[in-house]
């Protein structure tokens, strides 16, 4: 949706559409209309079932999951999806029952530290540990920036999340989107070439992001990030060559084509992947805090 919005904004800002001295206030007013629409739709937004479970509101989370599945009944079919998601819990409970039964039948020792109590205490410990390690859904642990910085493992994950989002901003993508038109105009490129470059640049951004959604699960995050960055570096060289020879037809094609290819390479890796890194590195307990810190750093380097 972000890339599609950018495409629509770029197209509406073209001189042949709304990019004139008389119509540009309409473009400036569109965000106001969007904000009003969001406020009107805000009451319809549902809470996250994972968050409800995390804060101890399991019943509300259960009803919400059932509603999202399209069923309001509490029959066996309605619970199928939830039972599948919680299969590891069911297996753990079955194992606990079997172990307790076995110990009670075989061992007849009055020592409370060597019979059923030991097994039950061990099972309880494993259950609590499993809930904490599965994303924090079963506990009430708190998160803060201080906790992220104090824990060595969380701090290293936060460093990766921040580094990827800061690198995204420092890659030069904002220069391509915001200033490429100015550079081309100042170097005498015709408005026809500039308009075509603007359109194809945004189309390439949307298309490459859609393709990246398909490629991420097949080639992995690291491979796409490295190849995306490598290709962007190569296309910067092509843009440089074109700008140095902008007075020739070959130079114009190299500069404008390089810009489009640069944006395409960005959309295939360095554009979308940094935003999913924090969500995949952190559990439910720390995800929101880590995402907030990483997004703040990203916006701070938006130059």
Tab-separated table of C-alpha atoms in Angstrom:
chain	number	residue	atom	x	y	z
A	1	UNK	CA	0.000	0.000	0.000
A	2	UNK	CA	2.891	2.374	0.689
A	3	UNK	CA	4.374	1.966	-2.780
A	4	UNK	CA	0.953	2.223	-4.433
A	5	UNK	CA	0.296	5.462	-2.517
A	6	UNK	CA	3.653	6.813	-3.670
A	7	UNK	CA	2.763	5.944	-7.261
A	8	UNK	CA	-0.581	7.737	-7.021
A	9	UNK	CA	1.052	10.762	-5.373
A	10	UNK	CA	3.703	11.014	-8.083
A	11	UNK	CA	1.153	10.665	-10.879
A	12	UNK	CA	-1.230	13.226	-9.374
A	13	UNK	CA	1.660	15.691	-8.982
A	14	UNK	CA	2.564	15.651	-12.667
A	15	UNK	CA	1.883	18.922	-14.556
A	16	UNK	CA	-0.549	17.143	-16.853
A	17	UNK	CA	-2.688	16.054	-13.881
A	18	UNK	CA	-2.817	18.216	-10.726
A	19	UNK	CA	0.730	19.567	-10.616
A	20	UNK	CA	-0.176	23.127	-11.572
A	21	UNK	CA	-0.219	26.390	-9.643
A	22	UNK	CA	-4.015	26.286	-9.551
A	23	UNK	CA	-4.601	22.634	-8.644
A	24	UNK	CA	-1.738	21.822	-6.281
A	25	UNK	CA	-3.825	22.757	-3.167
A	26	UNK	CA	-6.012	19.740	-3.969
A	27	UNK	CA	-2.978	17.474	-3.568
A	28	UNK	CA	-2.120	19.141	-0.265
A	29	UNK	CA	-5.693	18.569	0.981
A	30	UNK	CA	-5.744	14.826	0.250
A	31	UNK	CA	-3.910	13.825	3.470
A	32	UNK	CA	-6.559	15.692	5.468
A	33	UNK	CA	-9.304	13.644	3.838
A	34	UNK	CA	-7.329	10.467	4.482
A	35	UNK	CA	-6.874	11.377	8.158
A	36	UNK	CA	-10.602	12.020	8.570
A	37	UNK	CA	-11.401	8.665	6.974
A	38	UNK	CA	-9.001	6.898	9.343
A	39	UNK	CA	-10.631	8.559	12.369
A	40	UNK	CA	-14.062	7.443	11.193
A	41	UNK	CA	-12.891	3.865	10.685
A	42	UNK	CA	-10.884	3.700	13.931
A	43	UNK	CA	-13.746	2.216	16.035
A	44	UNK	CA	-13.926	-0.723	13.616
A	45	UNK	CA	-10.318	-1.776	14.175
A	46	UNK	CA	-9.990	-5.034	16.128
A	47	UNK	CA	-7.493	-5.712	18.875
A	48	UNK	CA	-4.689	-8.181	18.207
A	49	UNK	CA	-5.538	-11.637	19.632
A	50	UNK	CA	-1.869	-12.158	20.480
A	51	UNK	CA	-1.805	-8.925	22.468
A	52	UNK	CA	-5.004	-9.850	24.324
A	53	UNK	CA	-3.469	-13.191	25.304
A	54	UNK	CA	-0.266	-11.447	26.318
A	55	UNK	CA	-2.079	-9.191	28.815
A	56	UNK	CA	-4.117	-12.057	30.262
A	57	UNK	CA	-7.397	-11.496	28.392
A	58	UNK	CA	-7.520	-15.008	26.937
A	59	UNK	CA	-11.330	-15.208	26.731
A	60	UNK	CA	-11.525	-12.063	24.603
A	61	UNK	CA	-8.722	-13.361	22.398
A	62	UNK	CA	-10.593	-16.649	21.916
A	63	UNK	CA	-13.840	-14.956	20.897
A	64	UNK	CA	-11.942	-12.639	18.554
A	65	UNK	CA	-10.195	-15.565	16.857
A	66	UNK	CA	-13.543	-17.275	16.384
A	67	UNK	CA	-15.015	-14.107	14.906
A	68	UNK	CA	-12.087	-13.737	12.511
A	69	UNK	CA	-12.589	-17.326	11.399
A	70	UNK	CA	-16.179	-16.507	10.468
A	71	UNK	CA	-17.909	-18.490	13.179
A	72	UNK	CA	-19.668	-17.323	16.331
A	73	UNK	CA	-20.456	-20.791	17.677
A	74	UNK	CA	-18.333	-22.701	20.131
A	75	UNK	CA	-18.737	-26.071	18.465
A	76	UNK	CA	-15.852	-28.437	17.717
A	77	UNK	CA	-15.396	-27.092	14.200
A	78	UNK	CA	-15.049	-23.545	15.448
A	79	UNK	CA	-12.203	-24.544	17.726
A	80	UNK	CA	-10.321	-26.493	15.076
A	81	UNK	CA	-8.039	-23.634	14.043
A	82	UNK	CA	-7.244	-22.701	17.631
A	83	UNK	CA	-6.500	-26.275	18.612
A	84	UNK	CA	-4.168	-26.622	15.642
A	85	UNK	CA	-2.328	-23.450	16.645
A	86	UNK	CA	-2.020	-24.729	20.226
A	87	UNK	CA	-1.088	-28.325	19.362
A	88	UNK	CA	2.118	-28.115	21.329
A	89	UNK	CA	0.135	-27.224	24.453
A	90	UNK	CA	-2.166	-30.208	24.019
A	91	UNK	CA	0.804	-32.543	23.564
A	92	UNK	CA	2.420	-31.122	26.682
A	93	UNK	CA	-0.716	-31.623	28.760
A	94	UNK	CA	-1.094	-35.213	27.533
A	95	UNK	CA	2.527	-35.948	28.333
A	96	UNK	CA	2.124	-34.452	31.792
A	97	UNK	CA	-0.930	-36.584	32.520
A	98	UNK	CA	0.747	-39.750	31.310
A	99	UNK	CA	3.909	-39.076	33.290
A	100	UNK	CA	1.996	-38.312	36.475
A	101	UNK	CA	-0.040	-41.506	36.098
A	102	UNK	CA	3.038	-43.611	35.490
A	103	UNK	CA	4.944	-42.193	38.441
A	104	UNK	CA	1.943	-42.605	40.735
A	105	UNK	CA	1.552	-46.276	39.797
A	106	UNK	CA	5.193	-47.363	39.783
A	107	UNK	CA	6.780	-45.304	42.523
A	108	UNK	CA	5.429	-45.559	46.026
A	109	UNK	CA	7.789	-43.379	47.933
A	110	UNK	CA	6.706	-40.961	50.623
A	111	UNK	CA	9.570	-38.588	49.836
A	112	UNK	CA	7.850	-35.588	48.215
A	113	UNK	CA	11.010	-34.667	46.365
A	114	UNK	CA	11.320	-37.927	44.403
A	115	UNK	CA	7.827	-38.815	43.213
A	116	UNK	CA	4.873	-37.158	41.593
A	117	UNK	CA	5.659	-33.750	43.004
A	118	UNK	CA	9.007	-33.719	41.198
A	119	UNK	CA	7.393	-34.622	37.903
A	120	UNK	CA	4.642	-32.053	38.342
A	121	UNK	CA	7.107	-29.332	39.316
A	122	UNK	CA	9.268	-30.182	36.308
A	123	UNK	CA	6.272	-30.126	33.978
A	124	UNK	CA	5.124	-26.777	35.393
A	125	UNK	CA	8.593	-25.318	34.888
A	126	UNK	CA	8.753	-26.560	31.305
A	127	UNK	CA	5.296	-25.191	30.581
A	128	UNK	CA	6.179	-21.721	31.885
A	129	UNK	CA	9.455	-21.782	29.968
A	130	UNK	CA	7.717	-22.785	26.772
A	131	UNK	CA	5.178	-20.007	27.094
A	132	UNK	CA	7.880	-17.443	27.625
A	133	UNK	CA	9.949	-18.656	24.691
A	134	UNK	CA	7.080	-18.787	22.235
A	135	UNK	CA	6.772	-15.064	22.021
A	136	UNK	CA	5.672	-14.035	25.480
A	137	UNK	CA	1.995	-14.800	24.943
A	138	UNK	CA	1.610	-16.689	28.160
A	139	UNK	CA	3.293	-14.245	30.503
A	140	UNK	CA	3.028	-10.650	31.594
A	141	UNK	CA	6.640	-9.636	31.037
A	142	UNK	CA	7.229	-5.965	30.379
A	143	UNK	CA	9.482	-4.348	27.818
A	144	UNK	CA	11.320	-1.050	27.597
A	145	UNK	CA	14.241	0.485	25.770
A	146	UNK	CA	16.369	0.009	28.894
A	147	UNK	CA	15.619	-3.721	28.931
A	148	UNK	CA	16.552	-4.019	25.253
A	149	UNK	CA	19.855	-2.246	25.849
A	150	UNK	CA	20.686	-4.069	29.086
A	151	UNK	CA	20.251	-7.604	27.736
A	152	UNK	CA	23.202	-8.591	25.464
A	153	UNK	CA	21.091	-10.838	23.211
A	154	UNK	CA	18.308	-8.282	22.837
A	155	UNK	CA	20.868	-5.516	22.287
A	156	UNK	CA	22.507	-7.381	19.397
A	157	UNK	CA	19.110	-8.013	17.784
A	158	UNK	CA	18.216	-4.353	18.193
A	159	UNK	CA	21.503	-3.349	16.558
A	160	UNK	CA	20.666	-5.483	13.513
A	161	UNK	CA	17.154	-4.017	13.245
A	162	UNK	CA	18.393	-0.431	13.566
A	163	UNK	CA	21.294	-0.966	11.153
A	164	UNK	CA	19.066	-2.339	8.395
A	165	UNK	CA	16.539	0.488	8.655
A	166	UNK	CA	19.218	3.187	8.843
A	167	UNK	CA	20.983	1.658	5.829
A	168	UNK	CA	17.705	1.824	3.944
A	169	UNK	CA	17.508	5.583	4.422
A	170	UNK	CA	21.181	6.171	3.625
A	171	UNK	CA	21.035	4.156	0.405
A	172	UNK	CA	20.141	7.220	-1.686
A	173	UNK	CA	16.576	6.181	-2.454
A	174	UNK	CA	15.180	9.520	-1.270
A	175	UNK	CA	17.447	11.338	-3.689
A	176	UNK	CA	16.103	9.215	-6.533
A	177	UNK	CA	12.478	9.882	-5.628
A	178	UNK	CA	12.672	13.515	-4.541
A	179	UNK	CA	15.483	15.095	-6.575
A	180	UNK	CA	16.014	13.057	-9.744
A	181	UNK	CA	13.533	15.272	-11.604
A	182	UNK	CA	15.422	18.404	-10.554
A	183	UNK	CA	18.791	16.965	-11.593
A	184	UNK	CA	17.456	15.931	-14.986
A	185	UNK	CA	15.825	19.332	-15.579
A	186	UNK	CA	18.967	21.244	-14.646
A	187	UNK	CA	20.970	19.137	-17.096
A	188	UNK	CA	18.687	19.893	-19.988
A	189	UNK	CA	16.721	16.637	-20.225
A	190	UNK	CA	13.376	17.123	-21.967
A	191	UNK	CA	10.143	17.052	-19.983
A	192	UNK	CA	9.023	14.013	-21.984
A	193	UNK	CA	11.941	11.948	-20.690
A	194	UNK	CA	11.444	13.260	-17.166
A	195	UNK	CA	7.718	12.403	-17.084
A	196	UNK	CA	8.408	8.925	-18.453
A	197	UNK	CA	11.135	8.364	-15.881
A	198	UNK	CA	8.827	9.438	-13.050
A	199	UNK	CA	6.050	7.085	-14.137
A	200	UNK	CA	8.284	4.074	-14.753
A	201	UNK	CA	10.234	4.661	-11.559
A	202	UNK	CA	7.090	4.372	-9.442
A	203	UNK	CA	5.670	1.493	-11.439
A	204	UNK	CA	8.971	-0.324	-10.939
A	205	UNK	CA	8.784	0.385	-7.199
A	206	UNK	CA	5.320	-1.182	-6.918
A	207	UNK	CA	6.142	-4.136	-9.175
A	208	UNK	CA	9.448	-4.985	-7.520
A	209	UNK	CA	7.874	-4.882	-4.048
A	210	UNK	CA	5.210	-7.368	-5.153
A	211	UNK	CA	7.883	-9.619	-6.635
A	212	UNK	CA	9.926	-9.337	-3.417
A	213	UNK	CA	6.987	-10.688	-1.413
A	214	UNK	CA	7.237	-13.846	-3.526
A	215	UNK	CA	11.043	-14.036	-3.473
A	216	UNK	CA	11.544	-13.552	0.272
A	217	UNK	CA	10.243	-16.984	1.183
A	218	UNK	CA	12.311	-18.701	-1.499
A	219	UNK	CA	15.720	-17.059	-1.299
A	220	UNK	CA	15.795	-15.671	2.229
A	221	UNK	CA	16.234	-12.203	3.667
A	222	UNK	CA	20.032	-12.076	3.659
A	223	UNK	CA	20.383	-13.109	0.004
A	224	UNK	CA	17.884	-10.521	-1.185
A	225	UNK	CA	19.417	-7.765	0.939
A	226	UNK	CA	22.948	-8.417	-0.322
A	227	UNK	CA	21.937	-8.741	-3.967
A	228	UNK	CA	19.670	-5.702	-3.774
A	229	UNK	CA	22.455	-3.560	-2.318
A	230	UNK	CA	24.987	-4.863	-4.854
A	231	UNK	CA	22.668	-4.097	-7.782
A	232	UNK	CA	21.909	-0.619	-6.430
A	233	UNK	CA	25.645	0.086	-6.283
A	234	UNK	CA	26.060	-0.973	-9.903
A	235	UNK	CA	23.155	1.191	-11.048
A	236	UNK	CA	24.614	4.200	-9.230
A	237	UNK	CA	27.631	3.757	-11.503
A	238	UNK	CA	25.312	3.694	-14.520
A	239	UNK	CA	23.567	6.890	-13.357
A	240	UNK	CA	26.946	8.568	-12.852
A	241	UNK	CA	28.029	7.649	-16.358
A	242	UNK	CA	24.767	9.009	-17.746
A	243	UNK	CA	25.026	12.305	-15.872
A	244	UNK	CA	28.596	12.799	-17.093
A	245	UNK	CA	27.401	12.322	-20.684
A	246	UNK	CA	23.945	13.841	-20.315
A	247	UNK	CA	24.369	15.946	-23.443
A	248	UNK	CA	24.269	12.820	-25.589
A	249	UNK	CA	21.279	10.520	-26.266
A	250	UNK	CA	23.200	7.606	-24.757
A	251	UNK	CA	23.833	9.607	-21.599
A	252	UNK	CA	20.151	10.491	-21.229
A	253	UNK	CA	19.109	6.861	-21.614
A	254	UNK	CA	21.783	5.713	-19.164
A	255	UNK	CA	20.791	8.273	-16.535
A	256	UNK	CA	17.024	7.743	-16.748
A	257	UNK	CA	17.296	3.972	-17.148
A	258	UNK	CA	19.744	3.788	-14.261
A	259	UNK	CA	17.314	5.635	-11.993
A	260	UNK	CA	14.483	3.214	-12.847
A	261	UNK	CA	16.750	0.181	-12.339
A	262	UNK	CA	18.078	1.638	-9.062
A	263	UNK	CA	14.532	1.928	-7.676
A	264	UNK	CA	13.717	-1.581	-8.916
A	265	UNK	CA	16.711	-3.061	-7.102
A	266	UNK	CA	15.707	-1.154	-3.965
A	267	UNK	CA	12.183	-2.577	-4.053
A	268	UNK	CA	13.472	-6.137	-4.364
A	269	UNK	CA	15.327	-6.140	-1.063
A	270	UNK	CA	16.458	-3.032	0.764
A	271	UNK	CA	12.984	-1.496	0.575
A	272	UNK	CA	10.661	-4.045	2.221
A	273	UNK	CA	12.973	-6.396	4.123
A	274	UNK	CA	14.284	-3.978	6.814
A	275	UNK	CA	10.698	-3.449	7.980
A	276	UNK	CA	10.109	-7.149	8.661
A	277	UNK	CA	13.437	-7.765	10.396
A	278	UNK	CA	12.369	-6.426	13.847
A	279	UNK	CA	9.120	-8.417	13.746
A	280	UNK	CA	11.034	-11.642	13.068
A	281	UNK	CA	13.893	-11.061	15.502
A	282	UNK	CA	11.839	-10.198	18.589
A	283	UNK	CA	9.155	-12.027	20.517
A	284	UNK	CA	5.738	-10.553	21.236
A	285	UNK	CA	7.002	-9.049	24.498
A	286	UNK	CA	9.685	-6.840	22.954
A	287	UNK	CA	8.473	-6.515	19.365
A	288	UNK	CA	6.617	-3.224	19.704
A	289	UNK	CA	9.430	-1.525	21.633
A	290	UNK	CA	12.107	-2.719	19.222
A	291	UNK	CA	10.027	-1.723	16.207
A	292	UNK	CA	9.506	1.732	17.692
A	293	UNK	CA	13.221	2.280	18.287
A	294	UNK	CA	14.132	1.045	14.796
A	295	UNK	CA	11.439	3.167	13.132
A	296	UNK	CA	12.602	6.241	15.079
A	297	UNK	CA	16.147	5.735	13.826
A	298	UNK	CA	14.831	5.229	10.301
A	299	UNK	CA	12.915	8.511	10.367
A	300	UNK	CA	15.851	10.337	11.989
A	301	UNK	CA	18.041	9.448	8.995
A	302	UNK	CA	15.379	10.374	6.440
A	303	UNK	CA	17.636	12.778	4.562
